XYZ file of C-alpha atoms in Angstrom:
381
model
C 98.034 66.364 112.845
C 98.427 69.072 114.339
C 100.185 69.303 117.635
C 96.767 70.442 119.085
C 94.682 68.284 118.130
C 97.006 65.490 119.185
C 96.417 66.343 122.706
C 92.507 66.735 122.041
C 91.667 63.227 121.954
C 93.954 60.640 120.117
C 95.614 58.044 122.924
C 96.148 61.323 125.356
C 92.563 62.632 125.574
C 91.624 65.393 128.218
C 90.027 63.417 130.638
C 93.894 61.499 131.208
C 95.045 64.803 132.313
C 94.245 63.892 136.232
C 96.694 65.714 138.799
C 99.045 63.651 139.637
C 99.016 61.646 142.871
C 99.110 58.220 144.662
C 96.761 56.073 142.423
C 95.702 52.185 142.724
C 96.109 49.552 140.463
C 92.992 49.391 139.928
C 92.658 52.597 138.769
C 96.476 52.575 137.367
C 95.279 52.541 133.031
C 97.790 51.124 131.400
C 97.123 47.959 133.263
C 93.271 48.329 132.545
C 93.976 49.196 128.980
C 96.829 45.882 128.553
C 93.826 43.465 130.241
C 91.682 45.459 128.004
C 93.748 44.461 125.036
C 94.829 40.547 125.502
C 90.921 40.118 125.849
C 89.763 41.383 123.377
C 88.304 38.973 121.447
C 86.618 37.064 124.479
C 82.920 37.397 125.267
C 82.157 40.872 127.892
C 81.049 38.514 130.383
C 84.344 36.400 130.661
C 86.517 39.448 130.351
C 84.353 41.697 132.862
C 85.337 38.516 135.492
C 88.741 38.546 134.687
C 88.981 42.924 134.985
C 87.311 41.520 138.601
C 89.329 38.732 140.141
C 92.577 40.909 138.662
C 91.664 43.914 140.947
C 90.596 46.100 137.857
C 86.224 46.998 138.544
C 87.543 49.009 141.982
C 87.841 52.180 140.469
C 87.559 54.651 143.460
C 84.513 56.342 144.951
C 82.771 59.517 143.388
C 82.828 62.683 145.063
C 85.579 62.486 147.184
C 88.408 63.731 145.450
C 88.713 60.905 141.913
C 85.772 61.355 140.302
C 87.579 61.917 137.313
C 90.007 59.304 137.336
C 86.937 57.183 137.643
C 85.624 58.173 134.947
C 89.138 58.018 132.922
C 88.945 53.986 133.213
C 85.288 54.062 132.326
C 85.902 55.810 129.008
C 88.535 53.986 128.327
C 86.823 50.232 128.270
C 84.238 52.220 126.113
C 86.505 53.119 123.779
C 87.138 49.587 124.141
C 83.562 47.882 124.156
C 80.188 49.537 124.861
C 78.455 46.200 126.118
C 81.692 45.158 128.735
C 81.182 49.200 129.268
C 77.695 48.554 130.296
C 78.710 45.355 132.819
C 81.711 47.556 133.878
C 79.714 50.627 134.486
C 76.569 48.636 136.669
C 79.253 46.599 138.705
C 81.266 49.977 139.632
C 78.005 52.000 140.509
C 76.559 49.188 142.652
C 80.300 49.375 144.724
C 79.599 52.761 145.234
C 75.978 52.446 145.731
C 76.914 50.078 148.412
C 79.337 52.213 150.215
C 77.620 55.138 150.191
C 74.840 53.188 151.984
C 76.679 51.830 154.227
C 75.983 48.007 153.733
C 78.240 45.446 155.839
C 81.177 44.187 154.230
C 79.775 40.369 152.670
C 76.223 41.326 151.803
C 74.636 38.881 150.495
C 77.526 36.242 150.097
C 79.206 38.582 148.955
C 83.362 38.447 148.479
C 86.158 40.425 146.241
C 85.418 38.231 143.510
C 81.656 38.989 142.850
C 80.045 40.361 139.623
C 77.579 42.809 140.240
C 74.849 44.377 138.272
C 73.033 46.903 138.793
C 68.925 47.152 137.687
C 66.918 49.697 138.625
C 64.684 50.081 135.827
C 60.942 50.700 136.121
C 59.145 49.671 133.808
C 54.819 49.803 134.245
C 53.976 46.092 135.163
C 57.045 44.413 135.622
C 57.190 45.246 139.630
C 59.216 42.909 141.945
C 57.563 42.459 145.506
C 59.308 42.138 148.128
C 57.738 39.759 151.170
C 59.095 41.349 155.631
C 61.459 37.317 156.565
C 62.542 37.138 160.299
C 60.488 40.229 161.403
C 60.458 44.153 160.231
C 63.651 44.912 161.467
C 66.093 41.947 160.460
C 66.698 43.151 156.955
C 66.513 40.308 155.838
C 63.838 39.568 152.752
C 61.829 37.084 149.618
C 61.377 38.916 146.359
C 58.709 37.743 143.808
C 58.375 39.224 140.647
C 60.513 39.472 137.301
C 62.784 42.436 136.283
C 63.251 43.252 132.947
C 66.547 45.487 131.596
C 68.494 43.103 133.122
C 72.238 43.274 131.370
C 74.702 40.921 132.131
C 72.408 38.500 134.058
C 74.106 35.136 132.111
C 77.510 35.957 134.170
C 76.847 37.992 137.337
C 77.118 36.316 140.872
C 75.440 39.153 142.636
C 73.072 42.089 141.746
C 71.867 45.845 143.467
C 67.901 46.295 142.538
C 64.882 47.888 143.158
C 61.941 46.594 144.440
C 58.355 46.914 146.284
C 56.531 46.439 149.079
C 52.942 45.292 148.474
C 51.309 48.340 149.584
C 53.031 50.137 147.178
C 56.092 51.501 148.903
C 58.932 51.872 146.811
C 61.351 51.238 145.861
C 63.760 49.770 148.069
C 66.865 48.549 147.130
C 67.767 44.693 147.964
C 71.221 43.148 147.312
C 71.071 39.544 146.379
C 72.976 36.661 145.055
C 72.144 35.287 141.983
C 73.539 32.044 141.977
C 70.573 30.578 144.733
C 67.502 28.804 144.436
C 64.528 30.763 143.286
C 66.066 32.538 139.522
C 65.627 32.509 136.984
C 67.244 34.454 133.992
C 65.490 34.967 130.248
C 66.786 36.614 127.676
C 64.031 35.521 125.011
C 63.061 39.224 124.504
C 66.352 40.469 123.964
C 66.454 40.765 119.742
C 68.983 43.293 119.874
C 71.793 44.320 117.386
C 73.477 46.648 118.957
C 74.184 46.116 122.929
C 73.966 42.242 121.873
C 76.006 40.417 124.107
C 75.073 43.282 126.946
C 72.166 40.291 127.186
C 70.109 42.367 128.945
C 67.349 39.837 129.948
C 64.421 39.435 131.774
C 65.156 38.007 135.844
C 62.082 36.177 137.256
C 62.966 35.673 141.423
C 60.338 32.732 143.015
C 60.549 33.796 146.926
C 64.321 34.403 145.914
C 65.978 35.441 149.208
C 67.791 39.289 149.735
C 68.606 42.087 151.513
C 67.363 45.456 152.359
C 69.926 48.261 151.383
C 69.305 51.702 153.203
C 65.717 52.814 153.260
C 62.896 53.298 151.229
C 63.980 55.979 148.984
C 67.230 55.888 149.167
C 67.908 55.090 146.086
C 67.032 57.766 144.312
C 67.251 60.521 147.358
C 71.343 59.886 147.506
C 73.601 62.956 146.726
C 75.470 59.596 144.936
C 71.833 59.789 142.404
C 73.453 61.767 139.786
C 76.799 61.342 140.859
C 77.022 57.517 139.679
C 73.822 58.872 136.963
C 76.578 61.984 135.223
C 79.269 58.202 135.054
C 77.594 56.870 132.084
C 78.607 60.150 129.820
C 82.120 59.511 129.952
C 81.426 56.403 128.559
C 79.683 57.237 125.642
C 82.459 59.726 125.490
C 84.359 56.874 125.719
C 82.584 55.019 122.547
C 82.464 58.471 120.003
C 86.258 58.947 121.076
C 86.970 54.886 119.250
C 85.134 55.732 116.187
C 86.467 59.337 115.743
C 89.557 57.378 116.186
C 88.602 55.430 113.276
C 88.282 58.713 111.165
C 91.707 59.960 112.610
C 93.228 56.964 111.400
C 91.545 57.214 108.280
C 92.898 61.123 107.515
C 96.790 61.108 108.900
C 97.521 57.538 107.501
C 96.516 58.425 103.866
C 98.330 60.271 101.066
C 98.082 64.075 100.919
C 96.904 63.575 97.988
C 93.952 61.857 99.612
C 93.339 64.310 102.432
C 90.472 65.720 100.715
C 88.688 68.709 102.096
C 85.017 66.955 103.132
C 87.420 64.506 105.653
C 89.189 67.527 107.098
C 86.426 69.430 107.934
C 84.692 65.259 109.512
C 88.313 65.443 111.315
C 87.721 69.449 112.632
C 83.745 69.208 113.840
C 84.617 65.198 115.165
C 87.356 67.384 117.704
C 85.318 70.361 118.350
C 82.754 67.975 119.728
C 84.822 65.333 120.967
C 87.540 68.531 122.613
C 83.958 70.377 124.231
C 82.460 67.703 125.763
C 86.056 65.620 127.890
C 86.052 69.896 128.657
C 82.592 69.197 130.415
C 82.764 66.060 131.887
C 86.904 67.651 133.410
C 84.516 70.472 134.480
C 81.580 68.165 135.872
C 84.116 66.369 138.104
C 85.950 69.088 139.844
C 82.594 70.077 140.608
C 81.069 66.873 142.113
C 84.326 66.328 144.086
C 83.987 69.754 145.055
C 80.128 69.289 146.559
C 79.851 65.348 147.148
C 76.856 66.404 149.468
C 75.349 69.130 146.908
C 72.427 68.333 144.210
C 74.404 66.800 141.213
C 71.234 66.809 138.954
C 72.105 69.877 136.261
C 75.232 69.369 136.741
C 74.544 65.512 135.637
C 72.543 65.629 132.475
C 74.220 69.393 131.699
C 77.227 65.985 130.948
C 75.001 63.344 129.743
C 73.026 65.827 126.847
C 76.440 66.606 126.126
C 78.035 63.214 125.514
C 74.882 62.262 123.448
C 74.728 64.761 121.573
C 78.162 64.325 121.083
C 78.172 60.431 120.322
C 75.580 61.173 117.370
C 77.580 64.768 115.936
C 80.221 61.419 115.630
C 78.305 58.727 114.233
C 76.974 61.011 111.929
C 80.531 62.846 110.649
C 81.997 59.214 111.029
C 79.906 57.889 108.679
C 79.298 60.040 106.689
C 83.168 60.686 105.282
C 84.398 57.033 105.453
C 81.273 55.683 103.548
C 79.756 52.224 103.717
C 83.553 50.393 104.232
C 84.074 50.461 107.869
C 80.391 49.547 108.348
C 81.016 46.376 106.491
C 84.853 45.167 106.570
C 86.051 46.369 110.017
C 84.487 44.324 112.725
C 85.550 46.500 115.446
C 84.044 50.086 114.308
C 80.777 48.220 113.484
C 80.452 46.618 116.288
C 80.762 50.401 117.850
C 78.153 52.078 115.116
C 75.723 49.316 115.859
C 76.186 49.452 120.367
C 76.557 53.210 120.566
C 73.437 54.656 119.287
C 71.581 52.023 121.280
C 73.716 52.895 124.451
C 73.298 56.741 123.637
C 69.247 55.586 124.220
C 69.567 55.252 128.394
C 69.145 59.439 128.198
C 65.346 60.439 128.067
C 66.029 62.061 124.410
C 64.409 65.916 125.259
C 61.735 64.921 128.605
C 66.042 65.301 129.925
C 66.527 68.392 127.799
C 63.504 70.118 129.334
C 65.013 68.577 133.520
C 67.876 70.290 132.454
C 65.598 73.071 131.797
C 64.094 73.726 134.532
C 66.631 73.225 137.117
C 68.733 76.497 134.488
C 65.421 78.612 135.506
C 64.953 78.303 138.965
C 69.199 79.601 139.260
C 69.814 83.656 139.746
C 69.790 85.749 136.869
C 72.713 87.337 135.948
C 71.299 90.800 137.252
C 70.497 89.230 140.400
C 72.801 88.306 143.849
C 73.935 84.520 144.320
C 73.633 83.442 148.134
C 76.572 81.743 146.723
C 78.017 79.387 144.520
C 76.038 76.294 144.132
C 73.389 79.529 143.225
C 75.279 81.628 140.964
C 74.243 82.025 137.435
C 74.212 79.137 134.932
C 76.866 79.853 133.076
C 80.493 81.850 133.451
C 84.095 81.524 132.217
């Protein structure tokens, strides 16, 4: 293996290249890696609770100078287990939202050991409705209805979810203690093979109590919406890197006579995909840190679409070059290869491409004068 390839993504990936500085224990990758390796055979819910208890799920806030450090942790968890990464990212996202919207400490009876989930899916006809309790300014509400696509519902203690007022105002964020009466979880409709362990069930609320977080529409309108949305790309990249590492190991460990040009070419294409996407994620994290109050939609969509394309490329290249053997005889590879195609469908595919194109079309052309860096032409070196 060349030195350049060794620096591109196996073990010392570009996402690890963060400027030195003080890091809390929660952000130190060696400790996180040890915890992930020690609990590799436990279910994601149990592992998630252990990470929270060890302080390894309290990540730096996005857009505060340490976004890349945050994404490194997300990618590391995803590299080990995508179902766990789904819970880990949802917990970290909830904490970031609560911080950004200035929710009080201990909201909804939560504490340092609480395991949070973020549920914002809004499929047609499945809204959770709100009813004010104790006056319009009290902040306490009752929730009724069913929330779909609730990852980690069987393991979480608290949730941050979107709900709606009867007159149609929303979405409104609500913090909920999931251990109270009036809440039930069903996984009867969850038939997934890929991402099966994320247990994305339906949660039904029957006059359950909740606490308002922010105002109507704050969830979508805050700067952190797209800053957090970009972070999921790090999870996709981490999963793709796991599959790429299997191909890398197969080629690196093979006798010279068995290093076929076809596998070497596949490894080269995987290196380009993972390396280029890692560089783009670094760029996106730096932009978010430098523009904490700006709309990060274009930056986030570019990172997400690149990470999805990278994942699809790595899935294809590893499968074609390694054949059926790892799918049938390597449980970790088989699980990752089944999980990743499901996880990246959190992307909206061509709709996100079109949304990105619309934002790019609104930027100045090369022959136009830009007012500031935020509105500069879309591409530069």
